[in-house]
Each structure stands twice: as C-alpha cells, then as structure tokens.
PDB file of C-alpha atoms in Angstrom:
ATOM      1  CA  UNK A 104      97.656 185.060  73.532  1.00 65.00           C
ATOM      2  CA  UNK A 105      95.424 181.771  74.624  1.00 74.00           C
ATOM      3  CA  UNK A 106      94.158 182.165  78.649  1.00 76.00           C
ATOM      4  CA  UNK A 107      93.543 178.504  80.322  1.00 82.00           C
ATOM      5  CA  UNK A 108      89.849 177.457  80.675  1.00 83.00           C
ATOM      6  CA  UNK A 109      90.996 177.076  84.047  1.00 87.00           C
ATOM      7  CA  UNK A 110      92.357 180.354  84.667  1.00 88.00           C
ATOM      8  CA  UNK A 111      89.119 182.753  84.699  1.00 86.00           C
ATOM      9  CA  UNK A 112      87.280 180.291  87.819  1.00 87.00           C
ATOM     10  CA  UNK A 113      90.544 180.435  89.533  1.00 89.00           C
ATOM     11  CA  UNK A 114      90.744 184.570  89.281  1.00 87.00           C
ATOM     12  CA  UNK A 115      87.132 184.494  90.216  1.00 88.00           C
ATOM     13  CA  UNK A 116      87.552 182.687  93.758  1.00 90.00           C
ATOM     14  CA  UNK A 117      90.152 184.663  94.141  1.00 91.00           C
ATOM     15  CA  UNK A 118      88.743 187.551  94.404  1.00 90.00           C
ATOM     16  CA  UNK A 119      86.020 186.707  97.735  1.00 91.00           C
ATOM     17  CA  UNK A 120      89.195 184.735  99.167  1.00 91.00           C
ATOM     18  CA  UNK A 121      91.112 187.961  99.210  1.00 90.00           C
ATOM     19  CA  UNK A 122      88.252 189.991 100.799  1.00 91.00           C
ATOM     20  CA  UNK A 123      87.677 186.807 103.633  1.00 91.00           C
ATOM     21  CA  UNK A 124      91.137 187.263 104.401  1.00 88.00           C
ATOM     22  CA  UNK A 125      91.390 190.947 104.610  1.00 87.00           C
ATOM     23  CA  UNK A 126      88.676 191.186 106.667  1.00 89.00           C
ATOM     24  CA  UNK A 127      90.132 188.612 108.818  1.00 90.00           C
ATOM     25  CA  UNK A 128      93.678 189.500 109.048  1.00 90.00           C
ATOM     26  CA  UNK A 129      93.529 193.465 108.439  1.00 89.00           C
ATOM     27  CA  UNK A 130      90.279 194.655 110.210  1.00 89.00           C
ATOM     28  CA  UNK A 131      91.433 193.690 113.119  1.00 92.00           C
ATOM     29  CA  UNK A 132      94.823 195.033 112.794  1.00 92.00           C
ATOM     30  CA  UNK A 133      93.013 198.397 112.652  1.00 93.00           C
ATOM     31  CA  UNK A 134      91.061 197.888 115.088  1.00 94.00           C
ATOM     32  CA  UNK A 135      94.395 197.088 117.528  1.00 96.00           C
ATOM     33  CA  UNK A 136      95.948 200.362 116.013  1.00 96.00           C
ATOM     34  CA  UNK A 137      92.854 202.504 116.573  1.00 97.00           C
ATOM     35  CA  UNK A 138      93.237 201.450 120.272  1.00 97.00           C
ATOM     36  CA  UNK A 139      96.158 201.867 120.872  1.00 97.00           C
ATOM     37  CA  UNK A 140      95.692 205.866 119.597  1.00 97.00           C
ATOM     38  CA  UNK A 141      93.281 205.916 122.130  1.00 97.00           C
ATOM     39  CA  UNK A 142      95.196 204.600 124.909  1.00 97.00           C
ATOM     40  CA  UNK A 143      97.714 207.354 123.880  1.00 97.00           C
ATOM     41  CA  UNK A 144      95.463 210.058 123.316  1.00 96.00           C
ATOM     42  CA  UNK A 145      94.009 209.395 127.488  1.00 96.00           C
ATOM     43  CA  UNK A 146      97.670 209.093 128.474  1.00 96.00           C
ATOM     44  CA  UNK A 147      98.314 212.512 126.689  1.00 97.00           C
ATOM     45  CA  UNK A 148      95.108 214.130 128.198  1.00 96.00           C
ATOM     46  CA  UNK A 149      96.225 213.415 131.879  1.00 95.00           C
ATOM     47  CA  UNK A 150      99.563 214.455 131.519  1.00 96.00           C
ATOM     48  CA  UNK A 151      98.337 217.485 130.417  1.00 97.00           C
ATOM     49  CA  UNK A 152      96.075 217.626 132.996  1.00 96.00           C
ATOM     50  CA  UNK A 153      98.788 217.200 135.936  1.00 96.00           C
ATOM     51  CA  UNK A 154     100.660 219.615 134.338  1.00 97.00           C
ATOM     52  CA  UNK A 155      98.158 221.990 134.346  1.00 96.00           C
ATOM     53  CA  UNK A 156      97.902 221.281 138.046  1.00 95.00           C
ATOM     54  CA  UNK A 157     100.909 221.582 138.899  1.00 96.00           C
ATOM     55  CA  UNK A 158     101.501 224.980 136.649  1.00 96.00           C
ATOM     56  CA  UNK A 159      98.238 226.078 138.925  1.00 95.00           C
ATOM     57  CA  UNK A 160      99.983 225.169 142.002  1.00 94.00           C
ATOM     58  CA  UNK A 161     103.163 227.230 141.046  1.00 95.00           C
ATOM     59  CA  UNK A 162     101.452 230.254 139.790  1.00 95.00           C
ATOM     60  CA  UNK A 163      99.801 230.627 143.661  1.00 92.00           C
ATOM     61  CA  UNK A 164     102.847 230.183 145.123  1.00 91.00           C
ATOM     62  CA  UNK A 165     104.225 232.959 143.120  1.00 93.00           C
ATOM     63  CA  UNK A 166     101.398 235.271 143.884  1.00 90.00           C
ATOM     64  CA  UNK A 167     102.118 234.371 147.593  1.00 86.00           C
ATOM     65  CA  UNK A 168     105.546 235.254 147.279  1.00 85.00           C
ATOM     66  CA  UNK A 169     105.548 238.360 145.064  1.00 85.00           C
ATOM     67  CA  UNK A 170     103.259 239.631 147.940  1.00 81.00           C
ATOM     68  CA  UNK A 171     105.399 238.767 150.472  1.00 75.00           C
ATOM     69  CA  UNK A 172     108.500 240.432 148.395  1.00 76.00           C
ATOM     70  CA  UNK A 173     105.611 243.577 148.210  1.00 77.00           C
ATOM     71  CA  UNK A 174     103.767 244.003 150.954  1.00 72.00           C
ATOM     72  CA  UNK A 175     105.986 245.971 153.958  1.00 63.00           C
ATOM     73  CA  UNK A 176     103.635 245.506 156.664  1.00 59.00           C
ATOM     74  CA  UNK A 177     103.604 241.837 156.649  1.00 55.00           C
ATOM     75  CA  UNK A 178     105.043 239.692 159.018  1.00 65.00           C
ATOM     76  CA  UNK A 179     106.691 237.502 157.349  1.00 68.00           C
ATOM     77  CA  UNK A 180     108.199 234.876 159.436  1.00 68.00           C
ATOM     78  CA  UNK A 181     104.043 233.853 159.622  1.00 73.00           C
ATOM     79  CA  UNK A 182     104.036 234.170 155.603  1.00 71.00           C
ATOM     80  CA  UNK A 183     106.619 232.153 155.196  1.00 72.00           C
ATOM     81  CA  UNK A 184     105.656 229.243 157.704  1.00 72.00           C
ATOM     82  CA  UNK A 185     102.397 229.729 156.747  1.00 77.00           C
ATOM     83  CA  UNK A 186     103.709 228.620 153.301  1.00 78.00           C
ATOM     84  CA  UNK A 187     105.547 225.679 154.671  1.00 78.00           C
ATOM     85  CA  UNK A 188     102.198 223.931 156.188  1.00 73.00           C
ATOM     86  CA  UNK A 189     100.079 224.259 153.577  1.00 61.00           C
ATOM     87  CA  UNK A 190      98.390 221.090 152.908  1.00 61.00           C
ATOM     88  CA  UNK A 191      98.370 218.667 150.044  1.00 60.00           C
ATOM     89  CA  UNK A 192     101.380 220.687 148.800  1.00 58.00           C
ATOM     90  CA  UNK A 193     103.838 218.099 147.239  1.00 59.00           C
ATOM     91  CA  UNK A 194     107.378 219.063 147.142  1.00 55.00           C
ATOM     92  CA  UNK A 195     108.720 220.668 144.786  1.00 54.00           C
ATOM     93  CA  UNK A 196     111.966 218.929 144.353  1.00 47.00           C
TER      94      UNK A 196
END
C-alpha cells in the first residue's frame, strides 16, 4: 500500500484544525448547556421553597383547627373569624 507524500502534512494540520474548531464550536455549547442546568436547578430550588411555604402555612392552619375541633371552652365564632383576618394569608383556592 503506497500513502501520498501529500497525505501525512495534510493529516498533520488536521489535527490543530480539529482542536481550533472544537474549542470554538463545542466549548461553548457546554458552556450554554451548563447554564441552562443552572437556570433550572434555581427554578427548582424556589419552587421548592414556595412549597415549603405554603406546606408551613397549611400545617398552622391545621393546628388552629384541630384545636378548635378540641378545645370545648373556646368560643369559636372568635376562632373562626379570627382565622378569616389573618394577614398575608393568600387564599386557598
């Protein structure tokens, strides 16, 4: 089998050309990907985070209410509005 005089140069350039353009072309595809893991990894975090918030929010009110559904000497007409006013309180529809 005879190789080309021609061929071995040829092979050699390619070799830097390939890492030019992969450090061109694929670093900062990686780069775009790692970000956008990121960006999804913070979005994850503060969902979590409401959710904990709101989990939080429910567990009082359950407390509140098993007490009311407990405690006989209670009045609870004032229980129960007091329940109703309570601020930053979001709906929970």
């Amino acid at each position: 089998m005879h190789i080309s005089p021609f061929l071995i140069p040829i092979l050699a350039l390619l070799i830097p050309i390939t890492a030019i353009v992969a450090k061109l072309i694929v670093a900062p595809w990686l780069d775009i990907q790692r970000r956008k893991l990121e960006i999804d990894a913070e979005r994850t975090a503060e969902k979590a985070a409401q959710y904990a918030a709101q989990t939080e929010r429910l567990e009082a009110r359950v407390r509140v209410l098993e007490r009311i559904a407990t405690d006989k000497g209670v009045a609870l007409a004032d229980e129960i509005d007091a329940l109703r006013t309570v601020p930053d309180q979001r709906p929970l529809n």
